[in-house]
Short mmCIF file of C-alpha atoms in Angstrom, two decimals:
data_model
loop_
_atom_site.label_atom_id
_atom_site.label_comp_id
_atom_site.label_asym_id
_atom_site.label_seq_id
_atom_site.Cartn_x
_atom_site.Cartn_y
_atom_site.Cartn_z
CA UNK J 250 114.34 230.82 141.12
CA UNK J 251 115.31 233.53 143.57
CA UNK J 252 117.16 232.39 146.69
CA UNK J 253 114.83 234.56 148.83
CA UNK J 254 111.45 233.50 149.67
CA UNK J 255 108.54 235.93 149.44
CA UNK J 256 105.22 236.14 151.22
CA UNK J 257 102.44 235.93 148.52
CA UNK J 258 99.28 237.49 149.42
CA UNK J 259 97.59 235.41 146.64
CA UNK J 260 98.81 232.13 148.20
CA UNK J 261 95.13 231.38 149.24
CA UNK J 262 93.91 231.98 145.73
CA UNK J 263 96.65 229.87 144.17
CA UNK J 264 95.79 227.15 146.63
CA UNK J 265 91.96 227.48 145.74
CA UNK J 266 92.97 227.09 141.87
CA UNK J 267 95.00 224.02 142.74
CA UNK J 268 92.28 222.46 144.62
CA UNK J 269 89.65 223.13 142.00
CA UNK J 270 92.11 221.56 139.39
CA UNK J 271 92.88 218.44 141.35
CA UNK J 272 89.29 217.79 142.29
CA UNK J 273 87.80 218.52 138.84
CA UNK J 274 90.50 217.29 136.36
CA UNK J 275 92.97 214.99 138.26
CA UNK J 276 90.52 212.95 140.41
CA UNK J 277 88.94 211.30 137.27
CA UNK J 278 92.44 210.02 136.40
CA UNK J 279 92.73 207.97 139.53
CA UNK J 280 90.92 205.02 137.61
CA UNK J 281 93.21 205.42 134.56
CA UNK J 282 94.16 201.85 133.50
CA UNK J 283 97.77 202.90 132.84
CA UNK J 284 98.48 203.18 136.57
CA UNK J 285 100.38 200.40 137.99
CA UNK J 286 99.26 199.18 141.40
CA UNK J 287 102.71 198.95 142.99
CA UNK J 288 106.27 200.27 142.48
CA UNK J 289 106.53 202.02 139.26
CA UNK J 290 104.13 204.76 139.60
CA UNK J 291 102.21 206.78 137.02
CA UNK J 292 103.83 206.15 133.53
CA UNK J 293 105.44 208.94 131.66
CA UNK J 294 102.69 209.57 129.03
CA UNK J 295 100.18 210.11 131.88
CA UNK J 296 102.61 212.60 133.65
CA UNK J 297 102.90 214.59 130.40
CA UNK J 298 99.21 214.52 129.87
CA UNK J 299 98.36 215.94 133.31
CA UNK J 300 101.10 218.42 133.25
CA UNK J 301 99.79 219.80 129.94
CA UNK J 302 96.37 220.31 131.47
CA UNK J 303 97.85 221.87 134.57
CA UNK J 304 99.95 224.31 132.47
CA UNK J 305 96.81 225.15 130.54
CA UNK J 306 94.93 225.90 133.70
CA UNK J 307 97.77 227.99 135.12
CA UNK J 308 98.43 225.73 138.06
CA UNK J 309 101.78 224.23 137.07
CA UNK J 310 104.48 224.51 139.69
CA UNK J 311 102.33 226.87 141.73
CA UNK J 312 104.63 227.16 144.63
CA UNK J 313 107.21 229.02 142.44
CA UNK J 314 105.93 232.50 141.41
CA UNK J 315 106.43 234.25 138.01
CA UNK J 316 109.85 235.78 138.17
CA UNK J 317 111.33 232.71 140.10
CA UNK J 318 110.57 233.73 143.64
CA UNK J 319 109.45 230.79 146.00
CA UNK J 320 106.48 230.90 148.29
CA UNK J 321 107.27 231.06 151.99
CA UNK J 322 107.01 227.78 153.63
CA UNK J 323 103.69 228.68 155.35
CA UNK J 324 102.27 229.50 151.92
CA UNK J 325 103.91 226.55 150.30
CA UNK J 326 101.96 224.43 152.81
CA UNK J 327 98.68 226.00 151.76
CA UNK J 328 99.33 225.08 148.15
CA UNK J 329 100.93 221.60 148.66
CA UNK J 330 98.23 220.46 151.02
CA UNK J 331 95.71 221.01 148.33
CA UNK J 332 97.83 219.43 145.59
CA UNK J 333 97.97 216.18 147.75
CA UNK J 334 94.09 215.72 147.68
CA UNK J 335 94.75 213.07 144.84
CA UNK J 336 97.74 210.88 144.85
CA UNK J 337 98.14 212.13 141.27
CA UNK J 338 97.82 215.87 142.32
CA UNK J 339 101.55 216.50 143.17
CA UNK J 340 102.50 214.79 139.83
CA UNK J 341 100.12 216.69 137.82
CA UNK J 342 100.89 220.24 139.18
CA UNK J 343 104.74 219.72 139.78
CA UNK J 344 104.85 219.63 143.57
CA UNK J 345 105.90 216.07 144.00
CA UNK J 346 109.07 214.57 145.50
CA UNK J 347 111.75 214.53 144.79
CA UNK J 348 111.40 217.38 142.18
CA UNK J 349 110.03 219.89 144.74
CA UNK J 350 113.01 219.45 147.12
CA UNK J 351 115.45 219.48 144.23
CA UNK J 352 113.98 222.73 142.79
CA UNK J 353 114.27 224.28 146.35
CA UNK J 354 117.82 223.24 146.63
CA UNK J 355 118.90 224.36 143.17
CA UNK J 356 117.07 227.67 143.75
CA UNK J 357 119.04 228.32 147.02
CA UNK J 358 122.46 227.25 146.01
CA UNK J 359 122.88 226.62 142.26
CA UNK J 360 124.85 229.12 140.03
CA UNK J 361 123.18 230.97 137.32
CA UNK J 362 124.55 228.57 134.66
CA UNK J 363 123.34 225.56 136.80
CA UNK J 364 119.92 227.00 137.40
CA UNK J 365 119.43 227.70 133.64
CA UNK J 366 120.53 224.30 132.53
CA UNK J 367 118.99 222.13 135.44
CA UNK J 368 116.55 224.11 137.35
CA UNK J 369 114.52 225.77 134.52
CA UNK J 370 113.27 222.70 132.88
CA UNK J 371 112.03 221.35 136.29
CA UNK J 372 110.29 224.51 136.97
CA UNK J 373 108.56 224.36 133.58
CA UNK J 374 107.47 220.74 134.20
CA UNK J 375 109.40 219.55 131.17
CA UNK J 376 111.83 217.31 133.19
CA UNK J 377 111.69 215.12 136.07
CA UNK J 378 114.77 214.64 138.57
CA UNK J 379 116.29 212.20 140.90
CA UNK J 380 118.27 212.58 144.10
CA UNK J 381 121.01 209.74 144.36
CA UNK J 382 121.98 209.53 148.00
CA UNK J 383 120.91 206.33 149.82
CA UNK J 384 122.57 203.05 149.08
CA UNK J 385 121.99 199.28 149.34
CA UNK J 386 121.87 198.26 152.97
CA UNK J 387 123.36 194.77 152.27
CA UNK J 388 126.52 196.60 151.35
CA UNK J 389 126.66 198.70 154.31
CA UNK J 390 125.78 202.01 152.44
CA UNK J 391 124.21 205.13 153.50
CA UNK J 392 120.58 205.18 154.53
CA UNK J 393 119.26 207.20 157.41
CA UNK J 394 122.90 207.63 158.35
CA UNK J 395 124.58 209.56 155.39
CA UNK J 396 127.96 209.25 157.03
CA UNK J 397 128.01 205.62 155.86
CA UNK J 398 128.16 206.76 152.23
CA UNK J 399 130.46 204.38 150.20
CA UNK J 400 129.98 206.03 146.60
CA UNK J 401 133.18 207.65 145.75
CA UNK J 402 134.36 210.68 143.55
CA UNK J 403 138.00 211.36 142.39
CA UNK J 404 139.23 214.25 140.41
CA UNK J 405 140.82 213.45 137.00
CA UNK J 406 141.81 216.45 135.12
CA UNK J 407 138.82 218.86 134.84
CA UNK J 408 136.30 216.01 135.60
CA UNK J 409 135.22 214.18 138.63
CA UNK J 410 134.86 210.39 138.30
CA UNK J 411 132.19 208.76 140.28
CA UNK J 412 131.67 204.98 141.30
CA UNK J 413 129.22 203.34 143.55
CA UNK J 414 125.79 201.92 143.95
CA UNK J 415 122.54 203.58 145.05
CA UNK J 416 119.18 202.21 146.32
CA UNK J 417 115.63 203.46 146.62
CA UNK J 418 116.33 206.33 144.20
CA UNK J 419 112.90 207.82 143.48
CA UNK J 420 112.10 208.75 139.97
CA UNK J 421 115.41 207.66 138.43
CA UNK J 422 113.58 205.93 135.74
CA UNK J 423 112.63 208.57 133.22
CA UNK J 424 114.44 211.43 134.99
CA UNK J 425 116.31 213.98 132.97
CA UNK J 426 118.03 215.71 135.79
CA UNK J 427 120.04 213.93 138.65
CA UNK J 428 121.72 215.12 141.80
CA UNK J 429 124.35 212.57 142.81
CA UNK J 430 126.09 212.48 146.28
CA UNK J 431 129.47 210.88 146.49
CA UNK J 432 132.44 211.34 148.94
CA UNK J 433 135.83 212.69 148.07
CA UNK J 434 138.87 212.86 150.39
CA UNK J 435 137.39 216.22 151.70
CA UNK J 436 133.88 214.69 152.41
CA UNK J 437 130.49 214.58 150.79
CA UNK J 438 129.95 216.16 147.52
CA UNK J 439 126.96 216.96 145.27
CA UNK J 440 126.91 216.80 141.47
CA UNK J 441 124.43 217.89 138.80
CA UNK J 442 124.19 215.47 135.89
CA UNK J 443 122.06 215.13 132.70
CA UNK J 444 120.08 211.96 132.47
CA UNK J 445 120.08 209.30 131.12
CA UNK J 446 123.68 208.57 131.14
CA UNK J 447 125.22 205.29 130.28
CA UNK J 448 127.39 205.21 133.27
CA UNK J 449 124.33 205.40 135.48
CA UNK J 450 122.56 202.12 135.09
CA UNK J 451 119.23 201.21 136.50
CA UNK J 452 119.54 197.57 137.67
CA UNK J 453 115.97 197.21 138.63
CA UNK J 454 112.82 199.09 139.95
CA UNK J 455 111.62 197.78 143.26
CA UNK J 456 108.21 196.44 143.81
CA UNK J 457 107.17 198.78 146.75
CA UNK J 458 103.99 199.24 148.92
CA UNK J 459 103.57 202.69 147.43
CA UNK J 460 102.59 203.70 143.94
CA UNK J 461 102.35 207.54 143.54
CA UNK J 462 105.79 208.46 142.24
CA UNK J 463 106.76 208.26 138.65
CA UNK J 464 109.70 206.03 137.94
CA UNK J 465 109.13 204.22 141.31
CA UNK J 466 112.30 203.49 143.38
CA UNK J 467 115.31 202.08 141.70
CA UNK J 468 118.51 200.17 142.42
CA UNK J 469 121.39 201.99 140.54
CA UNK J 470 124.88 201.08 139.53
CA UNK J 471 127.22 204.12 138.94
CA UNK J 472 130.32 203.06 136.98
CA UNK J 473 132.99 205.63 136.05
CA UNK J 474 130.58 208.46 135.61
CA UNK J 475 132.55 211.57 134.59
CA UNK J 476 131.16 214.81 135.50
CA UNK J 477 132.66 218.22 134.63
CA UNK J 478 133.94 220.23 137.65
CA UNK J 479 131.47 223.04 137.05
CA UNK J 480 128.68 220.66 137.60
CA UNK J 481 129.64 220.33 141.39
CA UNK J 482 127.32 222.10 143.80
CA UNK J 483 129.76 224.31 145.77
CA UNK J 484 132.99 222.82 146.62
CA UNK J 485 134.33 219.58 147.47
CA UNK J 486 133.34 218.41 150.98
CA UNK J 487 130.37 220.62 151.14
CA UNK J 488 127.61 218.10 150.15
CA UNK J 489 126.23 217.64 153.76
CA UNK J 490 125.97 221.32 154.10
CA UNK J 491 123.75 221.64 150.97
CA UNK J 492 121.90 218.47 152.04
CA UNK J 493 120.87 220.42 155.33
CA UNK J 494 119.64 223.16 153.14
CA UNK J 495 117.27 220.70 151.34
CA UNK J 496 116.51 218.41 154.29
CA UNK J 497 113.95 220.22 156.44
CA UNK J 498 111.79 221.80 153.67
CA UNK J 499 111.64 218.52 151.73
CA UNK J 500 110.80 216.66 154.93
CA UNK J 501 108.06 219.16 155.75
CA UNK J 502 106.72 219.20 152.11
CA UNK J 503 106.13 215.45 152.43
CA UNK J 504 103.96 216.30 155.51
CA UNK J 505 101.93 218.76 153.44
CA UNK J 506 101.16 216.54 150.48
CA UNK J 507 100.14 213.47 152.57
CA UNK J 508 98.03 215.58 154.78
CA UNK J 509 96.14 216.40 151.69
CA UNK J 510 95.85 212.78 150.87
CA UNK J 511 94.47 212.01 154.26
CA UNK J 512 91.93 214.84 154.25
CA UNK J 513 90.55 213.30 150.98
CA UNK J 514 90.55 209.79 152.46
CA UNK J 515 88.64 211.15 155.58
CA UNK J 516 86.11 212.90 153.18
CA UNK J 517 85.40 209.42 151.44
CA UNK J 518 85.20 207.63 154.93
CA UNK J 519 82.82 210.26 156.25
CA UNK J 520 80.71 210.07 153.20
CA UNK J 521 80.67 206.29 153.43
CA UNK J 522 79.73 206.37 157.17
CA UNK J 523 76.95 208.95 156.59
CA UNK J 524 75.38 206.93 153.83
CA UNK J 525 75.75 203.30 154.77
CA UNK J 526 73.43 201.67 157.02
CA UNK J 527 73.96 198.71 159.40
CA UNK J 528 72.00 197.38 162.45
CA UNK J 529 69.21 199.75 161.78
CA UNK J 530 71.05 202.96 161.58
CA UNK J 531 73.89 204.91 159.77
CA UNK J 532 77.29 203.72 160.60
CA UNK J 533 78.09 207.24 161.79
CA UNK J 534 75.54 206.96 164.41
CA UNK J 535 77.30 203.98 165.91
CA UNK J 536 79.60 205.36 168.56
CA UNK J 537 82.55 203.29 167.63
CA UNK J 538 82.44 204.67 164.11
CA UNK J 539 81.57 208.25 165.07
CA UNK J 540 84.52 208.30 167.64
CA UNK J 541 86.91 207.21 164.90
CA UNK J 542 85.90 210.06 162.53
CA UNK J 543 86.07 212.46 165.52
CA UNK J 544 89.68 211.26 166.23
CA UNK J 545 90.41 211.82 162.56
CA UNK J 546 89.46 215.45 162.88
CA UNK J 547 91.66 215.87 165.90
CA UNK J 548 94.64 214.27 164.24
CA UNK J 549 94.21 216.24 160.93
CA UNK J 550 93.92 219.44 162.82
CA UNK J 551 97.06 218.64 164.97
CA UNK J 552 99.02 217.69 161.80
CA UNK J 553 98.07 220.97 160.10
CA UNK J 554 99.17 222.95 163.10
CA UNK J 555 102.47 221.15 163.34
CA UNK J 556 103.17 221.85 159.78
CA UNK J 557 102.23 225.50 160.20
CA UNK J 558 104.59 225.78 163.36
CA UNK J 559 107.47 224.22 161.62
CA UNK J 560 107.02 226.25 158.49
CA UNK J 561 107.08 229.38 160.49
CA UNK J 562 110.51 228.30 162.03
CA UNK J 563 111.95 227.75 158.57
CA UNK J 564 110.44 231.19 157.41
CA UNK J 565 112.30 232.75 160.20
CA UNK J 566 115.67 231.55 158.80
CA UNK J 567 116.37 228.54 160.98
CA UNK J 568 117.57 225.30 159.40
CA UNK J 569 114.74 223.73 161.56
CA UNK J 570 116.41 220.38 161.93
CA UNK J 571 114.97 219.56 165.26
CA UNK J 572 111.60 221.05 164.62
CA UNK J 573 111.23 219.28 161.07
CA UNK J 574 112.04 216.05 162.94
CA UNK J 575 109.34 216.75 165.40
CA UNK J 576 106.92 217.67 162.77
CA UNK J 577 107.84 214.71 160.63
CA UNK J 578 107.15 212.23 163.54
CA UNK J 579 103.94 214.00 164.68
CA UNK J 580 102.35 214.27 161.28
CA UNK J 581 103.37 210.88 159.86
CA UNK J 582 102.11 208.95 162.91
CA UNK J 583 98.94 211.11 163.05
CA UNK J 584 98.36 210.51 159.32
CA UNK J 585 98.84 206.68 159.90
CA UNK J 586 96.14 206.73 162.41
CA UNK J 587 93.81 208.60 160.12
CA UNK J 588 94.37 206.32 157.17
CA UNK J 589 94.04 203.27 159.34
CA UNK J 590 90.70 204.55 160.72
CA UNK J 591 89.34 205.43 157.24
CA UNK J 592 90.10 201.78 156.07
CA UNK J 593 88.32 200.51 159.23
CA UNK J 594 85.29 202.68 158.89
CA UNK J 595 84.79 201.53 155.36
CA UNK J 596 85.20 197.85 156.10
CA UNK J 597 85.78 195.66 152.99
CA UNK J 598 85.38 198.67 150.68
CA UNK J 599 88.30 200.19 152.45
CA UNK J 600 90.66 197.58 151.59
CA UNK J 601 89.58 197.34 147.88
CA UNK J 602 90.69 199.58 145.11
CA UNK J 603 87.19 200.97 144.53
CA UNK J 604 88.40 204.28 146.36
CA UNK J 605 91.76 205.76 146.79
CA UNK J 606 91.57 205.07 150.61
CA UNK J 607 93.59 201.79 150.37
CA UNK J 608 96.28 203.54 148.28
CA UNK J 609 96.35 206.38 150.94
CA UNK J 610 96.88 203.78 153.62
CA UNK J 611 99.90 202.37 151.71
CA UNK J 612 101.39 205.67 150.77
CA UNK J 613 101.22 206.89 154.39
CA UNK J 614 102.88 203.60 155.53
CA UNK J 615 105.78 204.34 153.39
CA UNK J 616 105.82 207.92 154.49
CA UNK J 617 106.64 206.86 158.10
CA UNK J 618 110.10 205.67 156.64
CA UNK J 619 110.73 208.12 153.90
CA UNK J 620 113.04 211.14 154.95
CA UNK J 621 113.97 209.15 158.16
CA UNK J 622 111.97 206.61 160.16
CA UNK J 623 110.20 207.91 163.20
CA UNK J 624 112.80 206.00 165.42
CA UNK J 625 115.69 207.79 163.79
CA UNK J 626 114.12 211.16 164.43
CA UNK J 627 113.26 210.36 167.96
CA UNK J 628 116.89 209.10 168.48
CA UNK J 629 118.10 212.50 167.05
CA UNK J 630 115.84 214.59 169.35
CA UNK J 631 116.73 212.47 172.29
CA UNK J 632 120.45 213.33 171.68
CA UNK J 633 119.44 216.95 171.50
CA UNK J 634 117.71 216.64 174.90
CA UNK J 635 120.89 215.34 176.44
CA UNK J 636 123.07 217.93 174.65
CA UNK J 637 120.87 220.80 175.84
CA UNK J 638 120.69 219.49 179.28
CA UNK J 639 124.56 219.26 179.69
CA UNK J 640 125.07 222.57 178.15
CA UNK J 641 122.53 224.20 180.51
CA UNK J 642 124.01 222.50 183.49
CA UNK J 643 127.64 222.72 182.67
CA UNK J 644 129.81 224.06 185.59
#
């Protein structure tokens, strides 16, 4: 994948094809009995089946163009929002986390050899990946504060030896490519590894509130993992620098996909309100219900505009750290309101598995924590407010 992004005049057409595929092919799979309710996500055979259909339809990895160039962030939003119209959509068309963020990172900073070995299978949808950063809270490991990282790496000959434990590692079960973060005496480091590896042991897959990500979220033990020196991304101590390259686009792509999910949930809630009668009239004609749906339209439009604004900042070449924090807070909180109202409008049906509305509610609740809780982003922004004020008013 080229390090440079390009503006695709065909982005809207790509998005239209993705939407048609998700609605016509993927949506019927939402009732597939192979799907677990919590934790582990869609099984591998279902992932392979869906991706085969996406490949045949020409919509696999649609945000990366033939030749390897990446769509601009604004154009990526058009595509990823449509892919999110079903919780299985990102899995089917290969726009899901953490693979989408990992592909972006490798496309930006990977060597030619690293791209050929680790990136190309991801782009082709033949492999899944995992990003090994966060660590168990009970052990004082890194979470929202990556400086707390306890996993270590030491040079032995022409290999690095890594030891530590990781937590909430999305997609580790079944992944073929891993990006492992550890700290050397120079600072944070990133390594590319082939999976599975006997030195990386899955202790357990957590039973979590969400269920859309293959492999779920695992607790991992890393014991004397030996990684050749040429599988380090960049140099020792540059890990946080590369994390920043990945951070804002990956944060924003979460907003894109889950906006699509809430658009779909609102469609379902609207259809319910416009066909269900109570107390002598349609639900939508009761002011309380109608106002909830009106509020949904407002929140969905504001979320879309926030994504577009932040995407424009990233397309301009900025890291967009503060802007992506603002977008993540605004979008996740707005979508939580939307998902909650959809459940409320639909009453008992909204809390059942008869539609995807209850799943969207669960996924969005988890989204408010993933890639940094709202409170961490606000704290970071408050620090920026103070820093900017002191700089502007320095004697």
